[in-house]
Amino acid sequence: MNNIFYMFNINTSNINHLIYKDKKGNLYQDDQTGFIAYGRRLATTILGFRDYRLQEILKSVEPTTTLGHRNFSYLSEKLAKSCKINSDLFTRILNQQNGKTSAQEQKNIANFQSKLPKNSTIANDAAHFLERCQITSKWLELGLDQQLLDNDYEGAKFLVKTRLIYSIVGFQNSTSAGPKKHALKVDTHNHLMIKKEGRYVVCRELDKKYSFDKERQEVVSKKNPLERWNYFSPKGLVPIDRWEYTTFEPIEELSQTEMKELLEHAKKFKEDSADCDSVIQIFTNPRKTIAGGNTPLLARLDASFPVHAAIRIITSDGKVYSTGFGSTIDEDKRQQRFLATINGLPTMLDYEEFRKHEGRIVTSIPTTKKACRNAIKTLQRYHDESIRFNIATQNCTTLAVDILDITGQKVNNTVKAHDFVRGMLPDAKTMPAIKTPARIISYLHKEVYNELPPNLQKAHDIIKRIFEFAPATIATFIGNLVVLALGGTKGTPLPAGESDGSCTLKRKEAILNNPLDFFSSKPSTISSSLHLIQWQLQQPTTAIHSYRGPAMGILPPQDPDPQLQHFLEEKYLHNYGLANSSHKDDENARSSQEAC
């Protein structure tokens, strides 16, 4: 074996044998052949005496000559090929020739970069090339002009890295005046400009003063990290913190025409809505959660996965308030167990507003100015006093139902844990093997029960309740033991100060607070998004929005997707034996017309 520790002074492209690194970091050429050589390589590799990996070999040397650099590039290209990067793409990386790259190619480049020596020229080239590819892909995915990016890449990078571009495009797509109010502009040097406090400012200047807090998902001042900025309509970038704000403020505004259209749509919710001049919306964003979620075996499990619920309040003058319930970043860090209870609050501009979804469900409820004022006051009070957040028992759907209650709509979204688990299991009536037998048994039981005298029916019901009591009690106790194991007795300290008692949401320190709670169904009662979505899909003023880029979806869509509507109804209603009541009314109306 030849020691080629100084291999970068010879042309490695002429070496046809393997190269390996020993335990001391010396590089050698393995010129052995034959079956025994393969066995020796395997044994010495397993024992750690040799390392044949190209990425480790490249980390052991530092090219200092022209030939050394050429050798390093040659071995790097071999490593790139092992990461499924072809010669053309490798050349583009070396020469920083930007162009279209697929998501898979970007993954391959990231894999290649991770295997290269840190801070090497090629590693830096790969990092810069990958960043440009990712920025370009996100820019074009939003339907933006590539010429704007090419003319001012640094400005475009700032907008993408800070995620401001998603809010800008989202507000462009949310109202008829959005494209004009939130247009991207350029100065005389073709540098990108966006709105900041009502005036257009060059993005490169903003990049010097502000950075992005990834944890909080907010723009922060470099001089003062506690000064946080967000992009709202119509002023653009403003010094308002989505969490630690002083006053709950609107984040968008509708024109008179748009407000009129929205009210006409919302008033279909109920007949006695003539005096309503405002609207409250509840929206949810279901997503695919598990593979095979459309099959009868997994359909209910897929539908049971938690979905975030958010709230919009649209006042009579067209002002749009957006909020959702969640915990703060600091409280999240202190949460050590899954079911621990922490402090939470309503945010401003819900984090789901401009995110991707697979069908946004928006329910509009007509209401009055007074109800809107009460809702805003309630949210402000919840924010100022802080309310307790628990992922299972008091979450975003709890707040949504609480605000619905102000409009007079009572929605029960709570379910006992053992019933929730049972609801995840496939419906026997949808399983081909037991569908018919289950229907026959159900039919026979019903027929026999109906034939019984009233006294025997009462006796049957009493015996049934007696036999159900013990299993239900045991199930409750076991459910609370699970709550205990998942941190149900844990909680961060309650916020300073006392509540004035007007909050309807609980301020308990934890789910389980004393031994008697183990025999109560309340600690293991879940606030479920499933029941809220089922209620939404049964309302006549629920609109389904397809994702076509970031947008709030305040007004009902002009061209709704019937296939998406059918998919969501099948997933959340039909799989549970429920029907869309609004569709049923339409069918009844058609049947009446046909009868006439």
Phi, psi and omega in degrees: 000138183259126176287117180243045178303328177257038184300340183279005171260002174237162183279106184289344179292345178269354181276122182258001182256169177289153175241139178221165179245132178271183185295336180273353181095002177284147180258138180226156173262125180266101183257015180282148179228171178098170183297321182296327180296321178297316180297320180294320179297317180298313183294314182291332177289315180297321181281352176085013180279333181228150176225114184264002184288130183301320182297327178286324178295317180295330180286346185269353184230160177224105184295133181237352181242169178300314178296322179299319178294321180294319177296319180298318179295320180299311180291328177294324178294323176296320177295321179298319179297325178292341176262016177065036175253118183284172185298322181296314180293323178297319178296320178297324178295315181296320184266002182053045178267102184285148180188185183287132176226143179280168178298323180292320178297323178294322176296319179296320179295318179297321178295318178297314181299320182294338182267350180277155175301134181299140177068008173288159183301315182292322178298318178292321177298317180296320180295315180293318180296316181296317180299317181295320178299316182293317178297315181298315181299315181293322180296312181288328178298331179276001179077023182271157183289124180293334179298324178297319179292316181296324181287329183214075182297320182296320178294318179295321179298319178299317181294322180285315182297324180272358181064012177296329183298329180289322176292319181298309180294323179299317178288329174301321186270000188263336179222165180293331180271354184304313181302326180277318183293330186236033180293144171280128180242168178230152177270192183294342178261013182063026176274137183295144178227143175228168180284135173222114181053041175087352180239149181278134183229145180290132183298325180297327177289322178295323181298331180286334188255338188230152175229183184242126176271105185294326181293314183271349183057046180222154173280135180232153177286137178291329179284322183224095183300343178279351176269110187247144185234147175221161182259112177240163177259140010260355190280344182089222182290121183226152182279065179235130178272129181296333181263304189261055179274162179269314182233134177290114188240157177290152181243359179200165176216141179262154174284169178299321180296316180294321179295320178296317179296318180295319180295319178301320178292313184294327183290352174286351181294321180210161184285317185274066182235020183297326182275357182281131179233006181224173184220139169244132181243142169245129177228146178229154183233080178298147178223160174293132184243322181227150176293139180079019182292347180269355182277152180304328183291325187244001186300314182290324177298316180296320181289339183277348180296141183300141177232135181291139176243138182227170189231140169234140174240119181246108183282169186299334179272009175090001178290133183247121175254139181229133181205163174204159184264132177197175178266162178279164180299317181297320179291323178301320181294330182274349180281110185262342181234153187300316183259019174291147181262133183228173179278139180223177179197160174285131179272174174247129190064091184304142187293344180273351188308316187245017179273161177295149176209173179244033181132103179270126181259114183240120178250124181255128180241122179289142181208185184251169176301320182297316180296322178296316178299318179297319180295316180295318178297319179298314180295320178296320180293317177300322180292314184292320182274337186070135179240159185278137180245132173222130187301334183257315191259333180215090188234200184298326179290330178297316179294319180300315179293324179296318178289324176300324181299328179294329178278357181093004180265117180265116179237123178264108181249015181264148180209142178293148187303315183292329175288325178295316179295317180297326179291343177283337184286150181297146178287126182303328183289344179262354180272121185305322186290328185238010182298308182292312177303320181296320179293321180296315180297317179297319181294314181298317179301317181294317181295315180296317181299318182292335180278347181288148174296156182307319181297318179291327176297318177296316179299319178300316181294320180295313179299320180299316180294323179297314181289335179277337185297309183298310178300323180294319179294317179297317180297321178297315181297314179297319178300320179288332174295322176296318177301318178299314182297330182268009175100024183295342178266357184267153177187148175285161181302144176298150180297154180295147179089158181256149175288150178279004177088356182274348180287129177275341177279146187287151177240037180288149181290325180207175178289311179258117184245343177206163185303328181294338179298337181293340181255008178255146180279347184297315181299329181257023175269126188259139172271103193259133175287335181302312182293326177293316180295320177299319176297316180302311186291350178260004181262142183291342181254026175269126179247143179252123182253126172283153178276119177228040185107166181302131178191148181284320183075052181282311178275151178299147183294146180288328181229076181297152182265107182296329179293320177294319177300314181296319181299313182291322178294322178296318184291315189257341182248298188297327178293346179246014178074019180257158178234157176282110186298326180292322176293322181297321178297320178296318180294320179296321179295317179296320180297322180294320179295319180295323180295323179291000000 
